[in-house]
C-alpha cells in the first residue's frame, strides 16, 4: 500500500474535563484514572482497505480457532500441553459444544498491524475481554463528534442477540461497585442486552449443595461472569463453582469450552496442525499462513521472539527477546501468571507507532467478535508491550 495504515486525525479538545464528564454520563467512567489520562483525546483513522482485510481475517481466524477447539475437545493430553487446569477438564468435557461459531459469544482478537498494513494476530481473548465500553460507547460518540466514520455502531445489537440466546439472570465481576472498569463493563453489557439481569460481586457468591447463591440467598441459575475460568483452579472455592457447573445447577457464560479458545496454547496447536498439513482446508490454511504468527511450546526460533503465559492478561508475563535470543524487555506492571501456567513462544510482530499528545505510542488493535461476528475496533497505545498502563485511543476508518 502507498499510504500508511494509521493516521492521527484530531488534536485534543481544549476542555478535557467537560468531555470526561460527558463520557461518564454515557457509561465510560474511567477516562481519567486518578491523575492519569487513560483516554487519549485524539482519533486514529485506520485505512478502510486495511480494515476490510482485518475484518475478513477475523472471520477466517474465528472459523480456524472454532475448528481447532472441536478437534481437541476431550483430548486430555492436549489439555495438559495447552495449560488447561485438570480440575476444569470434567466441566469442559461435560459441556456440549454449540453450533459452529458460538463457543464464545463475547470475544476479542488482538492484532499487530504495521504501517504498511501487514496484519498479524497476537492473541484471542475469548473468555473475559474488557474494552467493551470504550469500543461500543465511547468510540462511536467520539467519532461522531469529530465526523469520522466508525465501524463499531452495531456492537449493542449483537450483544442483545447473544444475551437473548444465553439469557443470564446474573452478571458478575470481582469487586463489583469498586472496580470501575469491570463494573462498568458488566453494567453496559446488561444495559445493551435489554434483559432484567442482576449485577453481583463474585466475591459475595457462594455454593450451597451445588447451587450458586448471592449474598441474599438468591439461587443463580444462568450467569455471565467477567471472571477468568482458569482462576477456578487457583481461587478458594473454585472447585465448588466447577462442581456447580458440572452438576448442571449453573449455566456459565461464556461456556466452559471457551477456555480452550482462550489459552494461547491453542495458537501453538493451530500452527502445529498447519505445519503438519492436517485438519484445515486451503482457505483456512491461507488465513493461518497470512495472519498467524509461528507459535510453539518451546523457544525454537533463530531470531527474535516473544514468550508469555498461556493465560496471561494485560501484558503480564510478556517477555521480548532480540535477534540473538537475549532478553530485551519484560513487563513490569502486570501479574506474571507464568508462575501458575505454562509458557508459549511466538515469533515477534511489529506494531505501528503514532505520535500522540502522550508521545509516540505503539498501537494494538482489538477486534471484538460478538455473537459470532467481528464487529468493533478497540485501540490501545503504549510501549512495545501493551500492558495495564496502556491508553485507550479511539479508532475510526477513513
GROMACS .gro file of C-alpha atoms in nm:
model
  398
    1UNK     CA    1   0.000   0.000   0.000
    2UNK     CA    2   0.119   0.355  -0.071
    3UNK     CA    3  -0.031   0.535   0.229
    4UNK     CA    4   0.017   0.447   0.595
    5UNK     CA    5  -0.234   0.219   0.764
    6UNK     CA    6  -0.288   0.467   1.051
    7UNK     CA    7  -0.319   0.843   1.070
    8UNK     CA    8  -0.392   1.077   1.362
    9UNK     CA    9  -0.691   1.288   1.257
   10UNK     CA   10  -0.764   1.515   1.554
   11UNK     CA   11  -0.598   1.713   1.831
   12UNK     CA   12  -0.707   1.712   2.197
   13UNK     CA   13  -1.011   1.926   2.282
   14UNK     CA   14  -0.927   2.231   2.500
   15UNK     CA   15  -1.192   2.136   2.758
   16UNK     CA   16  -1.097   1.782   2.851
   17UNK     CA   17  -1.285   1.791   3.181
   18UNK     CA   18  -1.619   1.855   3.010
   19UNK     CA   19  -1.562   1.567   2.772
   20UNK     CA   20  -1.462   1.334   3.056
   21UNK     CA   21  -1.791   1.425   3.228
   22UNK     CA   22  -1.987   1.364   2.906
   23UNK     CA   23  -1.826   1.022   2.863
   24UNK     CA   24  -1.905   0.937   3.224
   25UNK     CA   25  -2.272   1.015   3.161
   26UNK     CA   26  -2.262   0.772   2.869
   27UNK     CA   27  -2.120   0.496   3.090
   28UNK     CA   28  -1.743   0.536   3.040
   29UNK     CA   29  -1.639   0.648   3.386
   30UNK     CA   30  -1.265   0.576   3.381
   31UNK     CA   31  -1.142   0.810   3.106
   32UNK     CA   32  -0.921   0.954   3.380
   33UNK     CA   33  -0.792   0.716   3.647
   34UNK     CA   34  -0.692   0.930   3.946
   35UNK     CA   35  -0.436   1.171   3.795
   36UNK     CA   36  -0.365   0.957   3.488
   37UNK     CA   37  -0.522   1.015   3.147
   38UNK     CA   38  -0.627   0.668   3.033
   39UNK     CA   39  -0.824   0.805   2.736
   40UNK     CA   40  -0.625   0.992   2.472
   41UNK     CA   41  -0.847   1.262   2.323
   42UNK     CA   42  -0.742   1.207   1.964
   43UNK     CA   43  -0.877   0.982   1.692
   44UNK     CA   44  -0.667   0.743   1.490
   45UNK     CA   45  -0.800   0.653   1.146
   46UNK     CA   46  -0.738   0.307   1.004
   47UNK     CA   47  -0.721   0.281   0.628
   48UNK     CA   48  -1.051   0.134   0.507
   49UNK     CA   49  -0.886  -0.125   0.283
   50UNK     CA   50  -0.677  -0.247   0.576
   51UNK     CA   51  -0.989  -0.257   0.790
   52UNK     CA   52  -1.173  -0.470   0.533
   53UNK     CA   53  -0.881  -0.712   0.523
   54UNK     CA   54  -0.872  -0.716   0.903
   55UNK     CA   55  -1.241  -0.797   0.922
   56UNK     CA   56  -1.209  -1.081   0.672
   57UNK     CA   57  -0.902  -1.211   0.856
   58UNK     CA   58  -1.108  -1.213   1.176
   59UNK     CA   59  -1.387  -1.408   1.008
   60UNK     CA   60  -1.144  -1.672   0.886
   61UNK     CA   61  -0.943  -1.697   1.209
   62UNK     CA   62  -1.264  -1.733   1.410
   63UNK     CA   63  -1.350  -2.028   1.187
   64UNK     CA   64  -1.000  -2.173   1.227
   65UNK     CA   65  -1.000  -2.148   1.606
   66UNK     CA   66  -1.352  -2.291   1.632
   67UNK     CA   67  -1.247  -2.587   1.419
   68UNK     CA   68  -0.935  -2.643   1.630
   69UNK     CA   69  -1.135  -2.649   1.955
   70UNK     CA   70  -1.371  -2.912   1.814
   71UNK     CA   71  -1.066  -3.115   1.712
   72UNK     CA   72  -0.913  -3.119   2.062
   73UNK     CA   73  -1.231  -3.122   2.276
   74UNK     CA   74  -1.200  -3.413   2.519
   75UNK     CA   75  -0.828  -3.474   2.449
   76UNK     CA   76  -0.670  -3.451   2.794
   77UNK     CA   77  -0.319  -3.490   2.659
   78UNK     CA   78  -0.366  -3.171   2.458
   79UNK     CA   79  -0.540  -3.003   2.753
   80UNK     CA   80  -0.229  -3.057   2.963
   81UNK     CA   81   0.001  -2.921   2.691
   82UNK     CA   82  -0.203  -2.602   2.649
   83UNK     CA   83  -0.237  -2.531   3.019
   84UNK     CA   84  -0.598  -2.625   3.094
   85UNK     CA   85  -0.606  -2.697   3.471
   86UNK     CA   86  -0.710  -3.058   3.534
   87UNK     CA   87  -0.976  -2.952   3.782
   88UNK     CA   88  -1.166  -2.799   3.488
   89UNK     CA   89  -1.147  -3.093   3.247
   90UNK     CA   90  -1.475  -3.253   3.353
   91UNK     CA   91  -1.652  -2.916   3.334
   92UNK     CA   92  -1.517  -2.851   2.984
   93UNK     CA   93  -1.585  -3.204   2.856
   94UNK     CA   94  -1.932  -3.216   3.007
   95UNK     CA   95  -2.049  -2.907   2.818
   96UNK     CA   96  -2.186  -2.991   2.471
   97UNK     CA   97  -2.029  -2.776   2.204
   98UNK     CA   98  -2.274  -2.533   2.045
   99UNK     CA   99  -2.312  -2.482   1.672
  100UNK     CA  100  -2.001  -2.357   1.489
  101UNK     CA  101  -1.902  -2.001   1.571
  102UNK     CA  102  -2.067  -1.982   1.912
  103UNK     CA  103  -1.831  -2.150   2.159
  104UNK     CA  104  -1.777  -1.795   2.281
  105UNK     CA  105  -2.034  -1.523   2.213
  106UNK     CA  106  -1.819  -1.244   2.359
  107UNK     CA  107  -1.455  -1.232   2.249
  108UNK     CA  108  -1.181  -1.006   2.116
  109UNK     CA  109  -0.888  -1.066   1.883
  110UNK     CA  110  -0.576  -0.852   1.942
  111UNK     CA  111  -0.376  -0.772   1.629
  112UNK     CA  112  -0.043  -0.614   1.547
  113UNK     CA  113  -0.077  -0.404   1.230
  114UNK     CA  114   0.228  -0.236   1.084
  115UNK     CA  115   0.210   0.096   0.900
  116UNK     CA  116   0.243  -0.094   0.572
  117UNK     CA  117  -0.084  -0.278   0.652
  118UNK     CA  118   0.068  -0.614   0.750
  119UNK     CA  119  -0.175  -0.789   0.988
  120UNK     CA  120  -0.065  -1.046   1.247
  121UNK     CA  121  -0.272  -1.196   1.529
  122UNK     CA  122  -0.113  -1.173   1.872
  123UNK     CA  123  -0.383  -1.344   2.077
  124UNK     CA  124  -0.750  -1.418   2.127
  125UNK     CA  125  -0.934  -1.327   2.447
  126UNK     CA  126  -1.241  -1.547   2.411
  127UNK     CA  127  -1.343  -1.552   2.775
  128UNK     CA  128  -1.332  -1.218   2.959
  129UNK     CA  129  -1.234  -0.930   2.730
  130UNK     CA  130  -1.271  -0.578   2.862
  131UNK     CA  131  -1.264  -0.263   2.649
  132UNK     CA  132  -1.628  -0.315   2.553
  133UNK     CA  133  -1.740   0.022   2.691
  134UNK     CA  134  -1.458   0.201   2.512
  135UNK     CA  135  -1.539   0.030   2.182
  136UNK     CA  136  -1.921   0.026   2.189
  137UNK     CA  137  -1.997   0.354   2.368
  138UNK     CA  138  -1.701   0.592   2.372
  139UNK     CA  139  -1.564   0.529   2.021
  140UNK     CA  140  -1.894   0.585   1.833
  141UNK     CA  141  -1.962   0.903   2.033
  142UNK     CA  142  -1.612   1.043   1.986
  143UNK     CA  143  -1.603   0.957   1.616
  144UNK     CA  144  -1.946   1.110   1.573
  145UNK     CA  145  -1.834   1.431   1.741
  146UNK     CA  146  -1.536   1.450   1.504
  147UNK     CA  147  -1.723   1.347   1.189
  148UNK     CA  148  -1.512   1.032   1.148
  149UNK     CA  149  -1.661   0.705   1.025
  150UNK     CA  150  -1.690   0.427   1.283
  151UNK     CA  151  -1.749   0.054   1.234
  152UNK     CA  152  -1.850  -0.001   1.598
  153UNK     CA  153  -2.214   0.108   1.589
  154UNK     CA  154  -2.362  -0.243   1.570
  155UNK     CA  155  -2.200  -0.387   1.883
  156UNK     CA  156  -2.501  -0.324   2.108
  157UNK     CA  157  -2.739  -0.513   1.881
  158UNK     CA  158  -2.506  -0.811   1.868
  159UNK     CA  159  -2.483  -0.820   2.249
  160UNK     CA  160  -2.864  -0.812   2.265
  161UNK     CA  161  -2.876  -1.106   2.022
  162UNK     CA  162  -2.611  -1.303   2.215
  163UNK     CA  163  -2.768  -1.248   2.555
  164UNK     CA  164  -3.110  -1.319   2.408
  165UNK     CA  165  -2.978  -1.669   2.338
  166UNK     CA  166  -2.794  -1.712   2.670
  167UNK     CA  167  -3.048  -1.531   2.891
  168UNK     CA  168  -2.836  -1.495   3.206
  169UNK     CA  169  -3.016  -1.394   3.525
  170UNK     CA  170  -2.694  -1.257   3.680
  171UNK     CA  171  -2.380  -1.077   3.562
  172UNK     CA  172  -2.081  -1.077   3.794
  173UNK     CA  173  -1.728  -0.945   3.827
  174UNK     CA  174  -1.477  -0.922   4.107
  175UNK     CA  175  -1.514  -0.610   4.324
  176UNK     CA  176  -1.842  -0.504   4.165
  177UNK     CA  177  -1.913  -0.143   4.258
  178UNK     CA  178  -1.547  -0.080   4.340
  179UNK     CA  179  -1.351  -0.176   4.028
  180UNK     CA  180  -1.469   0.089   3.782
  181UNK     CA  181  -1.372  -0.083   3.457
  182UNK     CA  182  -1.508  -0.431   3.530
  183UNK     CA  183  -1.822  -0.293   3.697
  184UNK     CA  184  -1.884  -0.054   3.408
  185UNK     CA  185  -1.829  -0.335   3.158
  186UNK     CA  186  -2.091  -0.571   3.301
  187UNK     CA  187  -2.333  -0.281   3.355
  188UNK     CA  188  -2.301  -0.180   2.989
  189UNK     CA  189  -2.348  -0.538   2.871
  190UNK     CA  190  -2.660  -0.574   3.088
  191UNK     CA  191  -2.798  -0.243   2.962
  192UNK     CA  192  -2.736  -0.335   2.599
  193UNK     CA  193  -2.888  -0.680   2.646
  194UNK     CA  194  -3.227  -0.531   2.725
  195UNK     CA  195  -3.279  -0.804   2.987
  196UNK     CA  196  -3.352  -0.788   3.358
  197UNK     CA  197  -3.014  -0.906   3.490
  198UNK     CA  198  -2.878  -0.858   3.842
  199UNK     CA  199  -2.517  -0.740   3.882
  200UNK     CA  200  -2.321  -0.902   4.163
  201UNK     CA  201  -1.969  -0.921   4.312
  202UNK     CA  202  -1.807  -1.261   4.251
  203UNK     CA  203  -1.655  -1.246   4.600
  204UNK     CA  204  -2.002  -1.241   4.759
  205UNK     CA  205  -2.124  -1.555   4.581
  206UNK     CA  206  -2.114  -1.897   4.742
  207UNK     CA  207  -2.205  -2.256   4.659
  208UNK     CA  208  -2.458  -2.436   4.876
  209UNK     CA  209  -2.518  -2.806   4.795
  210UNK     CA  210  -2.417  -2.742   4.438
  211UNK     CA  211  -2.630  -2.429   4.395
  212UNK     CA  212  -2.466  -2.092   4.340
  213UNK     CA  213  -2.622  -1.821   4.555
  214UNK     CA  214  -2.572  -1.449   4.606
  215UNK     CA  215  -2.532  -1.273   4.941
  216UNK     CA  216  -2.909  -1.257   4.980
  217UNK     CA  217  -2.952  -1.630   4.927
  218UNK     CA  218  -3.097  -1.598   4.577
  219UNK     CA  219  -3.019  -1.900   4.360
  220UNK     CA  220  -2.826  -1.813   4.041
  221UNK     CA  221  -2.900  -2.045   3.751
  222UNK     CA  222  -2.754  -1.866   3.448
  223UNK     CA  223  -2.458  -1.631   3.492
  224UNK     CA  224  -2.234  -1.418   3.276
  225UNK     CA  225  -1.908  -1.381   3.468
  226UNK     CA  226  -1.626  -1.143   3.387
  227UNK     CA  227  -1.408  -1.388   3.574
  228UNK     CA  228  -1.130  -1.588   3.405
  229UNK     CA  229  -1.215  -1.958   3.419
  230UNK     CA  230  -0.854  -2.061   3.478
  231UNK     CA  231  -0.867  -1.888   3.817
  232UNK     CA  232  -1.116  -2.153   3.929
  233UNK     CA  233  -0.811  -2.378   3.965
  234UNK     CA  234  -0.637  -2.123   4.189
  235UNK     CA  235  -0.901  -1.935   4.389
  236UNK     CA  236  -1.057  -2.066   4.709
  237UNK     CA  237  -1.400  -2.205   4.621
  238UNK     CA  238  -1.312  -2.252   4.255
  239UNK     CA  239  -1.364  -2.627   4.278
  240UNK     CA  240  -1.712  -2.572   4.424
  241UNK     CA  241  -1.801  -2.341   4.137
  242UNK     CA  242  -1.676  -2.600   3.887
  243UNK     CA  243  -1.889  -2.864   4.062
  244UNK     CA  244  -2.197  -2.641   4.037
  245UNK     CA  245  -2.143  -2.624   3.660
  246UNK     CA  246  -2.063  -2.995   3.626
  247UNK     CA  247  -2.379  -3.091   3.814
  248UNK     CA  248  -2.593  -2.881   3.580
  249UNK     CA  249  -2.714  -2.642   3.851
  250UNK     CA  250  -2.533  -2.344   3.700
  251UNK     CA  251  -2.500  -2.242   3.334
  252UNK     CA  252  -2.197  -2.019   3.289
  253UNK     CA  253  -2.135  -1.778   3.001
  254UNK     CA  254  -1.914  -1.773   2.809
  255UNK     CA  255  -1.950  -2.152   2.803
  256UNK     CA  256  -1.674  -2.358   2.975
  257UNK     CA  257  -1.517  -2.471   2.641
  258UNK     CA  258  -1.437  -2.104   2.576
  259UNK     CA  259  -1.128  -2.165   2.788
  260UNK     CA  260  -0.996  -2.380   2.501
  261UNK     CA  261  -1.024  -2.076   2.275
  262UNK     CA  262  -0.876  -1.854   2.546
  263UNK     CA  263  -0.549  -2.033   2.608
  264UNK     CA  264  -0.264  -1.905   2.394
  265UNK     CA  265  -0.160  -2.266   2.369
  266UNK     CA  266  -0.436  -2.311   2.111
  267UNK     CA  267  -0.233  -2.093   1.874
  268UNK     CA  268   0.051  -2.345   1.902
  269UNK     CA  269  -0.199  -2.624   1.829
  270UNK     CA  270  -0.327  -2.442   1.520
  271UNK     CA  271   0.027  -2.367   1.398
  272UNK     CA  272   0.134  -2.727   1.454
  273UNK     CA  273  -0.162  -2.864   1.259
  274UNK     CA  274  -0.087  -2.611   0.985
  275UNK     CA  275   0.276  -2.725   0.961
  276UNK     CA  276   0.165  -3.090   0.952
  277UNK     CA  277  -0.091  -3.017   0.679
  278UNK     CA  278  -0.375  -3.152   0.893
  279UNK     CA  279  -0.737  -3.051   0.964
  280UNK     CA  280  -0.764  -2.722   0.775
  281UNK     CA  281  -0.884  -2.666   0.419
  282UNK     CA  282  -0.699  -2.449   0.165
  283UNK     CA  283  -0.883  -2.127   0.253
  284UNK     CA  284  -0.818  -2.180   0.623
  285UNK     CA  285  -0.451  -2.262   0.559
  286UNK     CA  286  -0.412  -1.940   0.360
  287UNK     CA  287  -0.554  -1.743   0.655
  288UNK     CA  288  -0.322  -1.917   0.902
  289UNK     CA  289  -0.017  -1.859   0.684
  290UNK     CA  290  -0.105  -1.493   0.631
  291UNK     CA  291  -0.223  -1.383   0.974
  292UNK     CA  292  -0.099  -1.623   1.242
  293UNK     CA  293   0.248  -1.599   1.390
  294UNK     CA  294   0.456  -1.918   1.429
  295UNK     CA  295   0.381  -2.030   1.784
  296UNK     CA  296   0.530  -2.319   1.984
  297UNK     CA  297   0.553  -2.451   2.339
  298UNK     CA  298   0.933  -2.425   2.322
  299UNK     CA  299   1.166  -2.137   2.218
  300UNK     CA  300   1.281  -2.281   1.885
  301UNK     CA  301   1.336  -1.952   1.699
  302UNK     CA  302   1.659  -1.840   1.535
  303UNK     CA  303   1.561  -1.471   1.553
  304UNK     CA  304   1.350  -1.251   1.777
  305UNK     CA  305   1.051  -1.391   1.960
  306UNK     CA  306   0.807  -1.335   2.248
  307UNK     CA  307   0.733  -1.554   2.549
  308UNK     CA  308   0.412  -1.527   2.751
  309UNK     CA  309   0.195  -1.727   2.984
  310UNK     CA  310  -0.079  -1.928   2.816
  311UNK     CA  311  -0.321  -1.739   3.041
  312UNK     CA  312  -0.151  -1.401   3.079
  313UNK     CA  313  -0.353  -1.080   3.068
  314UNK     CA  314  -0.277  -0.709   3.021
  315UNK     CA  315   0.086  -0.774   2.932
  316UNK     CA  316   0.162  -0.971   3.247
  317UNK     CA  317   0.433  -1.237   3.184
  318UNK     CA  318   0.528  -1.099   2.839
  319UNK     CA  319   0.899  -1.100   2.756
  320UNK     CA  320   1.056  -0.978   2.432
  321UNK     CA  321   1.374  -1.142   2.303
  322UNK     CA  322   1.602  -0.986   2.042
  323UNK     CA  323   1.757  -1.132   1.725
  324UNK     CA  324   2.030  -1.305   1.923
  325UNK     CA  325   1.781  -1.459   2.166
  326UNK     CA  326   1.869  -1.225   2.453
  327UNK     CA  327   1.605  -1.074   2.679
  328UNK     CA  328   1.526  -0.725   2.552
  329UNK     CA  329   1.223  -0.618   2.752
  330UNK     CA  330   0.976  -0.764   3.000
  331UNK     CA  331   0.651  -0.640   3.152
  332UNK     CA  332   0.699  -0.493   3.499
  333UNK     CA  333   0.339  -0.393   3.577
  334UNK     CA  334   0.106  -0.690   3.517
  335UNK     CA  335   0.090  -1.003   3.729
  336UNK     CA  336   0.325  -1.272   3.597
  337UNK     CA  337   0.094  -1.572   3.554
  338UNK     CA  338   0.375  -1.783   3.410
  339UNK     CA  339   0.436  -1.897   3.769
  340UNK     CA  340   0.096  -2.069   3.751
  341UNK     CA  341   0.052  -2.172   3.387
  342UNK     CA  342   0.278  -2.297   3.105
  343UNK     CA  343   0.456  -2.061   2.867
  344UNK     CA  344   0.405  -2.021   2.494
  345UNK     CA  345   0.663  -1.883   2.246
  346UNK     CA  346   0.570  -1.675   1.943
  347UNK     CA  347   0.756  -1.500   1.664
  348UNK     CA  348   0.766  -1.124   1.717
  349UNK     CA  349   0.548  -0.890   1.514
  350UNK     CA  350   0.584  -0.519   1.454
  351UNK     CA  351   0.323  -0.275   1.584
  352UNK     CA  352   0.267   0.059   1.412
  353UNK     CA  353   0.356   0.370   1.609
  354UNK     CA  354   0.169   0.701   1.612
  355UNK     CA  355   0.269   1.034   1.761
  356UNK     CA  356   0.002   1.141   2.011
  357UNK     CA  357  -0.037   1.410   2.276
  358UNK     CA  358   0.111   1.149   2.516
  359UNK     CA  359   0.413   1.091   2.294
  360UNK     CA  360   0.496   0.817   2.046
  361UNK     CA  361   0.291   0.506   2.119
  362UNK     CA  362   0.276   0.154   1.980
  363UNK     CA  363  -0.075   0.066   1.861
  364UNK     CA  364  -0.253  -0.259   1.947
  365UNK     CA  365  -0.579  -0.313   1.758
  366UNK     CA  366  -0.858  -0.518   1.909
  367UNK     CA  367  -1.140  -0.664   1.700
  368UNK     CA  368  -1.442  -0.774   1.902
  369UNK     CA  369  -1.627  -1.086   1.794
  370UNK     CA  370  -1.977  -1.083   1.942
  371UNK     CA  371  -2.238  -1.346   1.866
  372UNK     CA  372  -2.000  -1.489   1.608
  373UNK     CA  373  -1.946  -1.166   1.413
  374UNK     CA  374  -1.640  -0.936   1.403
  375UNK     CA  375  -1.795  -0.604   1.493
  376UNK     CA  376  -1.587  -0.334   1.659
  377UNK     CA  377  -1.238  -0.188   1.691
  378UNK     CA  378  -1.056  -0.114   2.017
  379UNK     CA  379  -0.740   0.095   2.004
  380UNK     CA  380  -0.478   0.082   2.276
  381UNK     CA  381  -0.149   0.266   2.278
  382UNK     CA  382   0.156   0.204   2.491
  383UNK     CA  383   0.505   0.063   2.480
  384UNK     CA  384   0.626  -0.239   2.281
  385UNK     CA  385   0.435  -0.449   2.539
  386UNK     CA  386   0.073  -0.340   2.574
  387UNK     CA  387   0.019  -0.369   2.948
  388UNK     CA  388  -0.224  -0.238   3.205
  389UNK     CA  389  -0.070   0.110   3.186
  390UNK     CA  390  -0.161   0.148   2.818
  391UNK     CA  391  -0.402   0.413   2.695
  392UNK     CA  392  -0.733   0.387   2.517
  393UNK     CA  393  -0.738   0.571   2.185
  394UNK     CA  394  -1.047   0.563   1.962
  395UNK     CA  395  -1.012   0.409   1.617
  396UNK     CA  396  -1.219   0.520   1.319
  397UNK     CA  397  -1.183   0.435   0.950
  398UNK     CA  398  -1.111   0.653   0.651
   0.00000   0.00000   0.00000
